[in-house]
Amino acid sequence: MDGRHRTRHLAVGLGAAALTMTLTATTAPHSASTAAERYGWGEPLPAWSDEFGYGSEAGPAVPDRAKWRLAGGGPGECWPGHGDNGRRCDANTRVVGGVLRMTGEADGDTGWLASRYGQKYGRWEARVRSRATAPDNGRPYHPLLILWPDSNEHPEDGEYDYLENGAPGERCAEAFLHYPHPQDVPVQQEHARTCGVDLSRWHNVAVEWTPGHLRGFLDGEEWFRFSGGANADRDCIQCAPSMHQTIQLDNFHGDGLQSAVYEVDWARVYDLPDEEGVR
């Protein structure tokens, strides 16, 4: 496992609940609220956050290898894509003019990036936008922000897809939060959806994970909250072990895709203070 892993007391919830808010804003100016600003999360962890203040159009940069693991394991490499659809290739993820740019090609080659830092409980926030770069052919890419288990054991150790959309630039944001559960039971997850947003424009997307809940934010506004939900088939939704951030533009179709671009202005990680972890 990569990075630093932190352990705190685990509080198991007794029920599952979701709060979904419909937002009306369709644009997000650069000054749009962040969850970190609104809720006083403090300063991001500098060793594991990335402002992507490097690279240029003339000289695209490989993401900071002290902070990120690259697709294929290194520059110029590839490995199989999501569900063996196409390939995840390092060359499809570059920092260009202060923005991380992930490109999905018609032939199925796409980008992927994973943080080297994992923690149990915390807060993550990223400023993102996505758009198709070819006419709609019914085979779009899926842009995602994910907290993935450091153990790489899924679904046993859960998965928090706090942004998962079926196509770039959609007008509704979606999230799929997976309970930790054995492989021999059906998928155990919660779904959230909020509309009235244009994901081809910049938006700040965040998740807060505590011993008591998972909360999602869009431009500083809470749009989902889940807690508890343990039963004979699964652990409580917030009861996963240590997680790390991944940024993905996933291929669900093989080849002949509608090409796309997924961009990240910055990605920030926040610690969860001990006094907040017991709430």
Short mmCIF file of C-alpha atoms in Angstrom, two decimals:
data_model
loop_
_atom_site.label_atom_id
_atom_site.label_comp_id
_atom_site.label_asym_id
_atom_site.label_seq_id
_atom_site.Cartn_x
_atom_site.Cartn_y
_atom_site.Cartn_z
CA MET A 1 0.00 0.00 0.00
CA ASP A 2 1.17 3.52 -0.78
CA GLY A 3 1.20 6.57 1.45
CA ARG A 4 0.34 7.13 5.09
CA HIS A 5 -2.60 5.33 6.69
CA ARG A 6 -4.35 6.55 9.80
CA THR A 7 -6.65 4.63 12.14
CA ARG A 8 -9.26 6.02 14.52
CA HIS A 9 -12.09 4.61 16.63
CA LEU A 10 -14.93 3.33 14.44
CA ALA A 11 -18.50 4.31 15.30
CA VAL A 12 -21.07 2.02 13.69
CA GLY A 13 -24.37 3.64 12.68
CA LEU A 14 -27.76 2.02 13.04
CA GLY A 15 -29.65 3.20 9.98
CA ALA A 16 -29.23 4.55 6.45
CA ALA A 17 -30.47 7.92 5.34
CA ALA A 18 -29.93 10.12 2.30
CA LEU A 19 -30.41 13.83 1.86
CA THR A 20 -30.46 15.07 -1.73
CA MET A 21 -30.68 18.74 -2.61
CA THR A 22 -31.58 20.03 -6.07
CA LEU A 23 -29.36 22.91 -7.09
CA THR A 24 -30.37 25.58 -9.55
CA ALA A 25 -27.02 27.09 -10.49
CA THR A 26 -25.82 26.17 -13.97
CA THR A 27 -22.41 27.86 -13.82
CA ALA A 28 -19.63 28.03 -11.27
CA PRO A 29 -17.36 31.07 -11.47
CA HIS A 30 -13.82 30.62 -10.19
CA SER A 31 -14.87 32.25 -6.92
CA ALA A 32 -17.64 29.70 -6.31
CA SER A 33 -17.83 28.45 -2.74
CA THR A 34 -15.89 25.41 -1.67
CA ALA A 35 -16.95 23.07 1.11
CA ALA A 36 -13.58 23.73 2.75
CA GLU A 37 -14.29 27.47 2.92
CA ARG A 38 -17.90 27.12 4.00
CA TYR A 39 -17.29 24.59 6.76
CA GLY A 40 -13.87 25.69 7.94
CA TRP A 41 -11.84 22.62 7.05
CA GLY A 42 -8.59 24.52 7.49
CA GLU A 43 -5.55 24.16 5.28
CA PRO A 44 -5.19 21.21 2.87
CA LEU A 45 -2.42 18.70 3.48
CA PRO A 46 0.34 20.13 1.24
CA ALA A 47 2.20 16.88 0.65
CA TRP A 48 -0.90 15.21 -0.80
CA SER A 49 -2.87 18.07 -2.36
CA ASP A 50 -2.04 19.31 -5.87
CA GLU A 51 -2.78 22.73 -7.38
CA PHE A 52 -1.35 21.52 -10.72
CA GLY A 53 0.63 24.74 -11.03
CA TYR A 54 3.07 23.28 -13.53
CA GLY A 55 3.19 22.15 -17.14
CA SER A 56 2.19 24.11 -20.23
CA GLU A 57 0.53 23.68 -23.61
CA ALA A 58 3.99 23.60 -25.17
CA GLY A 59 5.40 21.29 -22.50
CA PRO A 60 2.77 19.05 -20.86
CA ALA A 61 4.02 17.65 -17.56
CA VAL A 62 3.69 14.22 -15.98
CA PRO A 63 1.71 14.57 -12.72
CA ASP A 64 3.89 14.91 -9.63
CA ARG A 65 5.12 11.36 -9.02
CA ALA A 66 5.70 12.07 -5.33
CA LYS A 67 1.90 12.51 -5.01
CA TRP A 68 0.41 10.34 -7.75
CA ARG A 69 0.61 6.83 -9.15
CA LEU A 70 0.45 6.76 -12.94
CA ALA A 71 -1.54 4.48 -15.24
CA GLY A 72 0.59 1.58 -16.40
CA GLY A 73 3.00 2.16 -13.53
CA GLY A 74 5.11 4.86 -15.18
CA PRO A 75 5.57 7.34 -18.05
CA GLY A 76 4.67 5.94 -21.46
CA GLU A 77 3.03 2.80 -20.04
CA CYS A 78 -0.52 1.40 -20.27
CA TRP A 79 -2.55 -1.30 -18.55
CA PRO A 80 -6.07 -2.71 -19.12
CA GLY A 81 -8.97 -0.32 -18.68
CA HIS A 82 -12.11 -0.57 -16.57
CA GLY A 83 -13.58 -4.06 -17.03
CA ASP A 84 -10.83 -4.72 -19.60
CA ASN A 85 -12.37 -2.08 -21.88
CA GLY A 86 -9.60 -0.32 -23.79
CA ARG A 87 -6.49 0.80 -21.92
CA ARG A 88 -5.57 3.22 -19.17
CA CYS A 89 -2.44 4.97 -20.45
CA ASP A 90 -0.10 7.33 -18.66
CA ALA A 91 0.16 9.55 -21.76
CA ASN A 92 -3.57 10.33 -21.52
CA THR A 93 -3.08 12.22 -18.24
CA ARG A 94 -0.94 15.36 -18.31
CA VAL A 95 -0.71 18.73 -16.57
CA VAL A 96 -1.17 21.46 -19.15
CA GLY A 97 -1.04 25.12 -18.26
CA GLY A 98 -1.92 24.63 -14.60
CA VAL A 99 -4.74 22.12 -15.23
CA LEU A 100 -4.70 18.34 -15.11
CA ARG A 101 -6.09 17.15 -18.45
CA MET A 102 -7.32 13.57 -18.91
CA THR A 103 -8.22 12.55 -22.46
CA GLY A 104 -10.39 9.66 -23.60
CA GLU A 105 -9.81 8.66 -27.21
CA ALA A 106 -12.15 7.06 -29.73
CA ASP A 107 -10.03 3.88 -29.73
CA GLY A 108 -10.67 3.36 -26.01
CA ASP A 109 -7.37 4.63 -24.60
CA THR A 110 -7.97 6.90 -21.62
CA GLY A 111 -6.45 8.37 -18.48
CA TRP A 112 -6.28 7.39 -14.80
CA LEU A 113 -4.53 8.76 -11.73
CA ALA A 114 -4.33 7.61 -8.11
CA SER A 115 -3.08 9.40 -5.03
CA ARG A 116 -0.23 7.83 -3.09
CA TYR A 117 -1.87 8.98 0.15
CA GLY A 118 -4.53 7.04 2.03
CA GLN A 119 -6.30 7.75 5.28
CA LYS A 120 -9.21 6.45 7.31
CA TYR A 121 -11.63 9.40 7.56
CA GLY A 122 -10.96 12.80 6.10
CA ARG A 123 -12.12 15.27 3.47
CA TRP A 124 -11.37 15.53 -0.23
CA GLU A 125 -12.31 18.30 -2.68
CA ALA A 126 -11.54 18.86 -6.38
CA ARG A 127 -12.47 21.46 -8.96
CA VAL A 128 -13.47 19.66 -12.17
CA ARG A 129 -15.18 19.93 -15.52
CA SER A 130 -15.71 17.54 -18.44
CA ARG A 131 -16.89 17.66 -22.04
CA ALA A 132 -17.25 15.46 -25.09
CA THR A 133 -14.99 16.30 -28.02
CA ALA A 134 -16.90 14.42 -30.73
CA PRO A 135 -20.56 13.95 -31.74
CA ASP A 136 -22.69 11.72 -29.52
CA ASN A 137 -22.59 8.10 -30.69
CA GLY A 138 -24.14 6.52 -27.60
CA ARG A 139 -20.75 5.34 -26.28
CA PRO A 140 -19.57 8.04 -23.86
CA TYR A 141 -16.81 8.05 -21.28
CA HIS A 142 -17.60 8.21 -17.54
CA PRO A 143 -15.84 10.91 -15.47
CA LEU A 144 -15.34 9.97 -11.80
CA LEU A 145 -13.88 11.08 -8.48
CA ILE A 146 -13.42 8.02 -6.26
CA LEU A 147 -12.19 7.08 -2.81
CA TRP A 148 -10.76 3.60 -3.43
CA PRO A 149 -9.65 1.16 -0.70
CA ASP A 150 -5.91 1.11 -0.07
CA SER A 151 -6.19 -2.68 0.24
CA ASN A 152 -7.48 -2.83 -3.36
CA GLU A 153 -10.10 -5.24 -2.02
CA HIS A 154 -13.45 -4.37 -3.61
CA PRO A 155 -16.27 -4.76 -2.69
CA GLU A 156 -15.12 -6.14 0.67
CA ASP A 157 -13.58 -2.81 1.70
CA GLY A 158 -16.13 -0.54 0.01
CA GLU A 159 -15.79 2.23 -2.59
CA TYR A 160 -16.99 5.84 -2.52
CA ASP A 161 -17.68 7.25 -5.99
CA TYR A 162 -18.53 10.77 -4.87
CA LEU A 163 -18.83 11.90 -8.48
CA GLU A 164 -19.79 9.38 -11.14
CA ASN A 165 -21.46 10.46 -14.34
CA GLY A 166 -22.59 8.43 -17.32
CA ALA A 167 -21.28 11.02 -19.79
CA PRO A 168 -19.07 14.13 -19.72
CA GLY A 169 -20.74 17.52 -19.31
CA GLU A 170 -24.09 16.21 -18.06
CA ARG A 171 -26.64 18.46 -16.31
CA CYS A 172 -27.00 16.22 -13.25
CA ALA A 173 -24.28 15.15 -10.82
CA GLU A 174 -24.44 11.59 -9.50
CA ALA A 175 -22.70 9.62 -6.76
CA PHE A 176 -22.60 5.91 -5.92
CA LEU A 177 -21.49 5.00 -2.40
CA HIS A 178 -20.68 1.30 -1.97
CA TYR A 179 -21.07 -0.48 1.35
CA PRO A 180 -18.25 -2.82 2.41
CA HIS A 181 -19.71 -6.24 1.62
CA PRO A 182 -18.73 -9.76 0.52
CA GLN A 183 -18.45 -10.59 -3.17
CA ASP A 184 -21.11 -13.29 -2.94
CA VAL A 185 -24.00 -10.86 -2.33
CA PRO A 186 -25.63 -8.41 -4.79
CA VAL A 187 -24.17 -4.91 -5.12
CA GLN A 188 -24.84 -2.94 -1.95
CA GLN A 189 -24.80 0.80 -2.58
CA GLU A 190 -26.56 4.14 -2.16
CA HIS A 191 -27.19 6.53 -5.05
CA ALA A 192 -27.48 10.32 -5.02
CA ARG A 193 -28.40 12.65 -7.87
CA THR A 194 -28.76 16.42 -8.10
CA CYS A 195 -29.72 18.33 -11.25
CA GLY A 196 -29.49 21.88 -12.50
CA VAL A 197 -25.71 21.86 -12.87
CA ASP A 198 -23.67 22.04 -16.06
CA LEU A 199 -20.72 19.72 -15.56
CA SER A 200 -19.01 21.10 -18.67
CA ARG A 201 -18.30 24.15 -16.46
CA TRP A 202 -16.07 24.27 -13.39
CA HIS A 203 -17.57 22.92 -10.16
CA ASN A 204 -16.10 22.13 -6.76
CA VAL A 205 -16.95 18.57 -5.69
CA ALA A 206 -16.19 17.31 -2.19
CA VAL A 207 -16.76 14.42 0.19
CA GLU A 208 -16.46 14.26 3.97
CA TRP A 209 -15.93 10.87 5.62
CA THR A 210 -16.23 10.57 9.40
CA PRO A 211 -16.96 7.72 11.84
CA GLY A 212 -20.59 8.87 11.72
CA HIS A 213 -21.39 9.63 8.07
CA LEU A 214 -20.51 10.31 4.44
CA ARG A 215 -21.46 13.78 3.17
CA GLY A 216 -21.17 15.11 -0.39
CA PHE A 217 -20.91 18.75 -1.46
CA LEU A 218 -21.26 20.60 -4.74
CA ASP A 219 -19.94 24.17 -4.77
CA GLY A 220 -20.11 24.16 -0.98
CA GLU A 221 -23.73 22.95 -0.77
CA GLU A 222 -24.47 19.58 0.82
CA TRP A 223 -26.27 17.31 -1.65
CA PHE A 224 -26.06 13.89 -0.01
CA ARG A 225 -25.58 12.35 3.40
CA PHE A 226 -25.50 8.66 4.25
CA SER A 227 -24.84 6.79 7.48
CA GLY A 228 -25.28 3.36 9.02
CA GLY A 229 -27.16 0.77 7.00
CA ALA A 230 -25.40 -2.32 8.31
CA ASN A 231 -27.29 -5.60 7.93
CA ALA A 232 -26.63 -9.31 7.40
CA ASP A 233 -25.13 -8.62 3.96
CA ARG A 234 -22.96 -5.57 4.63
CA ASP A 235 -21.12 -3.35 7.08
CA CYS A 236 -22.23 0.24 7.70
CA ILE A 237 -21.64 2.56 4.76
CA GLN A 238 -19.00 4.66 6.54
CA CYS A 239 -17.21 1.58 7.92
CA ALA A 240 -14.64 1.11 5.16
CA PRO A 241 -10.92 0.95 5.97
CA SER A 242 -8.31 3.41 4.66
CA MET A 243 -9.02 5.01 1.26
CA HIS A 244 -7.19 7.12 -1.35
CA GLN A 245 -8.32 9.45 -4.14
CA THR A 246 -8.50 8.31 -7.76
CA ILE A 247 -9.38 10.43 -10.78
CA GLN A 248 -10.80 8.39 -13.65
CA LEU A 249 -12.28 8.81 -17.12
CA ASP A 250 -13.63 5.31 -17.52
CA ASN A 251 -14.34 3.31 -20.65
CA PHE A 252 -17.47 1.14 -20.34
CA HIS A 253 -17.77 0.27 -24.04
CA GLY A 254 -14.51 -1.11 -25.47
CA ASP A 255 -13.76 0.91 -28.60
CA GLY A 256 -15.56 3.29 -30.93
CA LEU A 257 -16.16 5.74 -28.07
CA GLN A 258 -17.19 9.38 -28.13
CA SER A 259 -13.89 11.10 -27.33
CA ALA A 260 -13.81 13.33 -24.25
CA VAL A 261 -11.73 15.56 -21.99
CA TYR A 262 -11.85 15.62 -18.18
CA GLU A 263 -10.02 18.46 -16.43
CA VAL A 264 -9.04 19.09 -12.81
CA ASP A 265 -8.01 22.59 -11.69
CA TRP A 266 -6.88 21.37 -8.25
CA ALA A 267 -7.32 18.39 -5.91
CA ARG A 268 -7.08 18.92 -2.13
CA VAL A 269 -6.97 16.56 0.84
CA TYR A 270 -7.89 17.55 4.39
CA ASP A 271 -7.33 15.79 7.67
CA LEU A 272 -10.18 15.13 10.07
CA PRO A 273 -9.31 16.58 13.50
CA ASP A 274 -9.64 14.12 16.36
CA GLU A 275 -12.32 16.18 18.07
CA GLU A 276 -14.47 16.04 14.92
CA GLY A 277 -13.92 12.33 14.41
CA VAL A 278 -15.90 11.47 17.50
CA ARG A 279 -19.06 13.37 16.46
#
